Amino acid sequence: MSIDDSERSAAERELADAVRSFLERVVRPVEAKYAAELAETGTIDPASQLRERRALRRRSAELGYYGMAMPEEAGGLGVSPLGVAWAFEEIGASGLLLADRGGVLPNVEGPNLAMVAMTPAQRTRYLEPLLRAEREGCFALTEPGAGSDATSIRTRAVRDGDEWVITGTKQFITHGGDADFTVVVAVTDPDRGGRGLTAFLVDRGTPGFSVGRTHRTLGEDRPVDLLFDGVRVPDSAIVGGRGQALGYAMRAINVARVNIAAGALGKSRYLLNAMLAHASTRQAFGRPIGAFQLVQAHIADSSIEIDATRGLVEAAAAAADRDDRSARRLAASAKIYATETVQRVADRAIQVHGGGGVTTAAGIERYFRDARAARIYEGTSEVLRANIAKWLGVPV
């Protein structure tokens, strides 16, 4: 590591510490208002979550945290993928529901690296308000017949004079029901496979564009279907150029996988601390349950996997920073391992807490639900494993 790299690393550690302080000073008092609801239901009602997160992300944006991952020339802080991962880890470790999913750092509603491809006019209209948390977006890629396999997309954009006419249905779109605009990926050149996909900006309220069904999930997300029925947009709505959508999308998704892994690492830390506290105070047969070897094994196994996860997350973030050939593979590896680890740690935490662990009052069961969902979005564990094998040279 060079002196410059060392100085940057120290500065970004300080930034992660500042994010942790923000979580305690700003977010925790807000979430405390919902303590009774969290204990009773295990969650906060969706309308309150939306309202509080919007207010929190505006405060985060004022301090620069919300746009930290964006390059300086795009209006962000230019923080490295490793620095951003450290910040996402702190959010996961806080145990705060409102800090997650765009409360402090952007989820799908906010700025992402694919938006670097925007034109100056698009940046002014879309990216700059996003960085200030004044507008919200969403990314519409998944369809009823096209999830992990983006080349199976059926939504079409057909040229008609100076406009494009978009027709199709997108499914499971996170934040789609609340976004001011969407970046929708459609087929413009059917004979070119993945190189025939183009991204378009579509504003809420555009004729023919509507929100369909809301899907209730086992986690906190409420994704929706987005319907495009002859939606007309100009050439200036194209993001990054015709046929370039998949490349820009994968760049953003790879970084998102590292951030998901980092958040899962933080949640594993939170759950380990919950186990340690309960094992020290809960008495059974005249002694703390931490004195029993099987409880110790749950705690020790979790600690081992957390340490392994941290090494993989930091390796993936460093590779993303270098943008080297291993970046995609390590991002996939980190996402798989971290999300599967937090699932196991959550299961152990429930077991250590006994009957109380499956109740909403303990605040543990929602991590189990959340972890299960994380193994699906931004690439299922199965597809990512297949990709890793392919990148390693296994014949397909």
XYZ file of C-alpha atoms in Angstrom, residues 7-387:
381
model
C -3.843 8.215 3.867
C -7.005 7.579 1.880
C -7.709 4.450 3.900
C -7.351 6.372 7.167
C -9.625 9.154 5.916
C -12.257 6.669 4.810
C -12.091 4.881 8.164
C -12.816 8.242 9.754
C -15.747 8.668 7.369
C -17.155 5.285 8.426
C -16.781 6.408 12.046
C -18.660 9.608 11.172
C -21.461 7.546 9.642
C -21.624 5.471 12.838
C -21.901 8.684 14.857
C -24.679 9.912 12.549
C -26.555 6.666 13.123
C -26.411 7.115 16.888
C -27.056 10.869 17.028
C -29.670 11.195 14.309
C -31.220 7.869 13.303
C -31.532 6.069 16.643
C -33.673 8.780 18.293
C -36.032 8.700 15.298
C -36.352 4.918 15.421
C -36.920 5.041 19.180
C -40.322 6.609 18.478
C -41.361 3.289 16.943
C -39.978 0.996 19.664
C -43.402 -0.274 20.723
C -44.460 -0.965 17.128
C -41.193 -2.786 16.390
C -41.601 -4.959 19.479
C -45.219 -5.750 18.619
C -44.952 -6.341 14.860
C -41.237 -6.695 14.105
C -41.388 -3.785 11.688
C -42.557 -0.195 11.138
C -45.545 0.521 8.918
C -44.517 1.215 5.281
C -45.848 4.791 5.174
C -43.839 5.768 8.256
C -40.744 4.028 6.908
C -41.004 5.979 3.661
C -41.560 9.310 5.405
C -38.768 8.870 7.953
C -36.237 7.571 5.422
C -36.877 10.536 3.157
C -36.183 12.924 6.016
C -33.090 10.995 7.118
C -31.561 10.755 3.653
C -31.919 14.522 3.221
C -29.886 15.010 6.391
C -27.377 12.431 5.167
C -27.155 14.230 1.811
C -26.422 17.540 3.526
C -23.313 15.937 5.050
C -22.274 14.263 1.792
C -22.786 10.707 3.037
C -25.654 9.935 0.682
C -23.538 10.531 -2.427
C -20.212 9.345 -1.062
C -19.760 6.603 -3.678
C -20.204 8.871 -6.688
C -17.090 10.352 -8.355
C -16.282 13.937 -7.472
C -16.842 15.054 -11.070
C -20.393 13.682 -10.783
C -21.051 15.585 -7.553
C -20.113 12.924 -5.003
C -17.271 12.477 -2.525
C -15.355 9.961 -4.640
C -15.030 7.491 -1.768
C -13.480 4.165 -2.770
C -15.537 0.941 -2.848
C -13.723 -0.145 0.321
C -14.639 3.058 2.138
C -18.254 2.713 1.046
C -18.283 -0.923 2.186
C -17.072 0.114 5.637
C -19.965 2.596 5.845
C -22.513 -0.038 4.785
C -21.087 -2.386 7.408
C -21.729 0.235 10.094
C -25.338 0.567 8.959
C -25.827 -3.194 9.212
C -24.155 -3.341 12.619
C -26.348 -0.565 14.028
C -29.466 -2.741 14.160
C -31.513 0.219 12.916
C -34.305 -0.593 10.488
C -34.647 2.998 9.276
C -30.939 3.257 8.469
C -31.205 0.394 6.014
C -32.633 0.508 2.454
C -31.831 4.089 1.600
C -32.189 5.746 4.979
C -28.571 6.936 5.104
C -26.757 5.530 2.070
C -28.520 5.026 -1.264
C -30.421 1.923 -2.170
C -32.133 1.698 -5.570
C -33.836 5.080 -5.069
C -30.587 7.029 -5.113
C -27.477 7.715 -7.162
C -25.414 4.817 -8.511
C -22.352 4.429 -10.705
C -24.392 3.658 -13.837
C -25.529 7.287 -13.716
C -22.016 8.481 -14.486
C -23.026 7.779 -18.109
C -25.684 10.504 -17.992
C -25.373 13.528 -20.259
C -24.846 16.968 -18.658
C -28.537 17.760 -19.173
C -29.566 14.456 -17.581
C -27.261 15.050 -14.640
C -28.831 18.439 -14.032
C -32.376 17.099 -14.196
C -31.939 13.735 -12.491
C -28.576 13.081 -10.832
C -28.043 16.372 -9.012
C -31.482 16.282 -7.321
C -30.820 12.637 -6.422
C -27.575 13.583 -4.710
C -29.466 16.202 -2.691
C -32.165 13.592 -1.880
C -34.751 15.870 -3.466
C -35.853 13.289 -6.047
C -36.029 9.490 -6.060
C -35.577 6.970 -8.833
C -35.739 3.245 -9.433
C -34.129 0.763 -11.800
C -36.437 -1.421 -13.902
C -34.656 -4.471 -15.299
C -36.432 -7.595 -13.981
C -39.452 -8.971 -15.849
C -41.866 -11.892 -15.346
C -39.684 -14.040 -17.612
C -36.320 -12.365 -17.122
C -34.654 -12.113 -13.732
C -31.025 -13.145 -13.522
C -30.991 -13.693 -17.310
C -31.202 -10.120 -18.589
C -30.851 -11.273 -22.192
C -34.398 -12.696 -21.965
C -35.943 -9.246 -21.551
C -39.080 -8.786 -23.668
C -39.849 -5.106 -23.066
C -39.344 -3.369 -26.406
C -38.417 0.160 -27.412
C -39.202 0.863 -31.066
C -38.031 3.949 -32.919
C -40.821 6.172 -34.275
C -39.455 9.330 -35.842
C -37.681 11.349 -33.145
C -39.163 9.246 -30.348
C -38.979 5.766 -28.871
C -42.128 3.816 -28.011
C -41.680 1.523 -24.979
C -44.011 -1.420 -24.378
C -43.699 -4.140 -21.755
C -43.980 -5.083 -18.087
C -41.336 -4.955 -15.367
C -41.720 -6.998 -12.179
C -40.443 -6.853 -8.580
C -39.165 -3.283 -8.962
C -37.997 -1.982 -5.597
C -39.209 1.559 -4.846
C -41.064 1.611 -8.162
C -44.282 2.780 -6.560
C -42.687 5.841 -4.956
C -40.058 6.932 -7.485
C -40.197 10.208 -9.400
C -38.658 8.510 -12.412
C -37.381 5.135 -13.535
C -34.425 3.946 -15.553
C -35.996 1.201 -17.654
C -34.027 -1.293 -19.725
C -35.623 -2.303 -23.020
C -34.660 -4.184 -26.169
C -33.843 -1.842 -29.044
C -31.874 -4.269 -31.224
C -33.325 -7.804 -30.871
C -30.605 -9.473 -32.934
C -27.729 -8.261 -30.735
C -28.479 -10.105 -27.493
C -27.126 -8.286 -24.448
C -25.704 -5.567 -26.686
C -29.189 -4.787 -27.910
C -30.384 -3.460 -24.535
C -30.799 0.277 -23.999
C -31.663 2.255 -20.846
C -34.265 5.033 -20.938
C -35.334 7.652 -18.406
C -39.104 7.721 -17.918
C -40.728 10.292 -15.635
C -43.627 9.442 -13.360
C -46.826 10.636 -14.993
C -45.662 10.008 -18.556
C -48.686 8.834 -20.591
C -48.823 5.041 -20.775
C -46.559 4.539 -17.730
C -48.265 3.171 -14.615
C -47.672 1.204 -11.433
C -49.259 -2.242 -11.251
C -49.381 -4.838 -8.513
C -47.548 -4.410 -5.208
C -45.869 -7.615 -4.009
C -45.723 -8.416 -0.301
C -42.491 -10.205 0.612
C -41.144 -11.977 3.687
C -38.734 -9.065 4.153
C -39.290 -5.313 4.328
C -39.414 -4.620 0.585
C -42.685 -3.998 -1.228
C -41.656 -4.239 -4.905
C -44.125 -3.425 -7.653
C -44.856 -4.135 -11.291
C -44.305 -1.258 -13.716
C -46.414 -1.154 -16.864
C -45.299 0.492 -20.106
C -48.108 0.760 -22.649
C -46.828 2.673 -25.663
C -44.766 5.075 -23.551
C -43.135 7.715 -25.754
C -39.768 9.240 -24.849
C -37.295 11.324 -26.880
C -33.785 10.333 -27.933
C -32.501 12.488 -25.085
C -33.986 9.970 -22.617
C -31.362 7.346 -23.511
C -28.759 6.800 -20.773
C -25.228 5.916 -21.858
C -25.945 5.300 -25.520
C -27.914 2.797 -27.540
C -27.073 -0.813 -26.704
C -24.970 0.108 -23.667
C -27.430 -0.639 -20.849
C -26.117 -4.028 -19.776
C -22.526 -2.862 -19.383
C -23.425 0.131 -17.230
C -25.977 -1.872 -15.251
C -23.485 -4.621 -14.435
C -20.937 -2.073 -13.245
C -23.461 -0.703 -10.772
C -24.722 -4.171 -9.805
C -21.211 -5.465 -9.063
C -20.598 -2.601 -6.648
C -24.073 -3.137 -5.173
C -23.164 -6.776 -4.497
C -20.151 -5.663 -2.473
C -22.330 -3.238 -0.516
C -24.973 -5.908 0.131
C -22.195 -8.163 1.415
C -20.856 -5.398 3.644
C -24.308 -4.716 5.071
C -24.782 -8.435 5.713
C -21.420 -8.485 7.500
C -22.606 -5.677 9.759
C -25.864 -7.491 10.498
C -23.918 -10.624 11.414
C -21.916 -8.521 13.867
C -25.132 -7.171 15.381
C -26.533 -10.675 15.800
C -23.298 -11.964 17.334
C -23.395 -9.168 19.904
C -27.022 -10.037 20.665
C -26.019 -13.664 21.243
C -23.143 -12.657 23.508
C -25.370 -10.416 25.610
C -28.108 -13.029 25.964
C -25.670 -15.862 26.693
C -24.164 -13.799 29.509
C -27.426 -12.825 31.198
C -29.855 -15.688 30.564
C -29.676 -18.264 33.345
C -30.503 -21.963 33.038
C -29.805 -24.719 35.523
C -28.167 -22.230 37.840
C -25.634 -20.710 35.429
C -25.453 -18.464 32.338
C -26.355 -20.350 29.170
C -23.018 -19.221 27.735
C -21.425 -21.820 29.986
C -22.918 -24.589 27.849
C -20.665 -25.825 25.077
C -23.344 -26.002 22.390
C -24.180 -22.334 22.959
C -20.460 -21.567 22.834
C -20.271 -23.397 19.489
C -23.037 -21.220 18.018
C -21.147 -18.117 19.107
C -17.712 -19.338 18.028
C -18.896 -20.539 14.607
C -20.537 -17.178 14.005
C -17.363 -15.318 14.961
C -15.272 -17.475 12.610
C -17.619 -16.858 9.694
C -17.764 -13.131 10.392
C -13.969 -12.906 10.243
C -13.947 -14.843 6.965
C -16.695 -12.620 5.555
C -14.756 -9.476 6.379
C -11.710 -10.687 4.474
C -13.798 -11.533 1.416
C -15.747 -8.260 1.485
C -12.582 -6.189 1.740
C -10.905 -8.192 -1.046
C -13.944 -7.662 -3.283
C -14.028 -3.938 -2.525
C -10.313 -3.569 -3.231
C -10.721 -5.400 -6.558
C -13.638 -3.127 -7.470
C -11.445 -0.118 -6.712
C -8.737 -1.452 -9.049
C -11.415 -2.513 -11.565
C -9.354 -5.610 -12.317
C -10.475 -8.878 -13.874
C -11.201 -10.498 -10.519
C -13.674 -7.788 -9.477
C -16.833 -9.498 -10.758
C -15.852 -12.878 -9.349
C -14.960 -11.511 -5.924
C -18.109 -9.371 -5.771
C -20.186 -12.476 -6.497
C -18.226 -14.516 -3.951
C -18.645 -11.862 -1.271
C -22.365 -11.520 -1.927
C -22.921 -15.274 -1.744
C -20.814 -15.857 1.348
C -21.966 -12.815 3.328
C -25.689 -13.344 2.725
C -25.498 -17.059 3.453
C -23.415 -16.340 6.561
C -25.902 -13.837 7.973
C -28.658 -16.400 7.381
C -26.744 -18.957 9.458
C -25.864 -16.415 12.144
C -29.496 -15.296 12.371
C -30.578 -18.917 12.737
C -28.058 -19.430 15.545
C -29.145 -16.206 17.226
C -32.748 -17.410 17.244
C -31.600 -20.733 18.700
C -29.544 -19.067 21.437
C -32.512 -16.864 22.356
C -34.774 -19.917 22.512
C -38.515 -19.308 22.443
C -37.984 -15.572 22.647
C -35.925 -15.652 19.475
C -38.910 -16.371 17.264
C -40.942 -13.488 18.714
C -40.932 -9.988 17.286
C -40.091 -8.553 20.710
C -36.541 -9.935 20.618
C -35.773 -8.104 17.377
C -34.014 -11.149 15.907
C -36.536 -12.804 13.605
C -36.603 -9.949 11.088
C -32.908 -10.518 10.405
C -33.681 -14.095 9.454
C -36.373 -12.908 7.039
C -34.164 -10.165 5.661
C -31.251 -12.551 5.138
C -33.399 -14.987 3.191
C -34.458 -12.287 0.753
C -30.853 -11.098 0.300
C -29.917 -14.420 -1.297
C -32.243 -13.588 -4.202
C -31.864 -9.957 -5.259
C -28.897 -8.587 -7.248
C -28.165 -12.127 -8.428
C -29.308 -15.380 -6.850
C -26.693 -17.491 -5.109
C -27.162 -20.213 -7.731
C -26.635 -17.933 -10.734
C -23.641 -16.280 -9.083
C -22.070 -19.679 -8.405
C -22.552 -20.597 -12.068
C -20.951 -17.301 -13.086
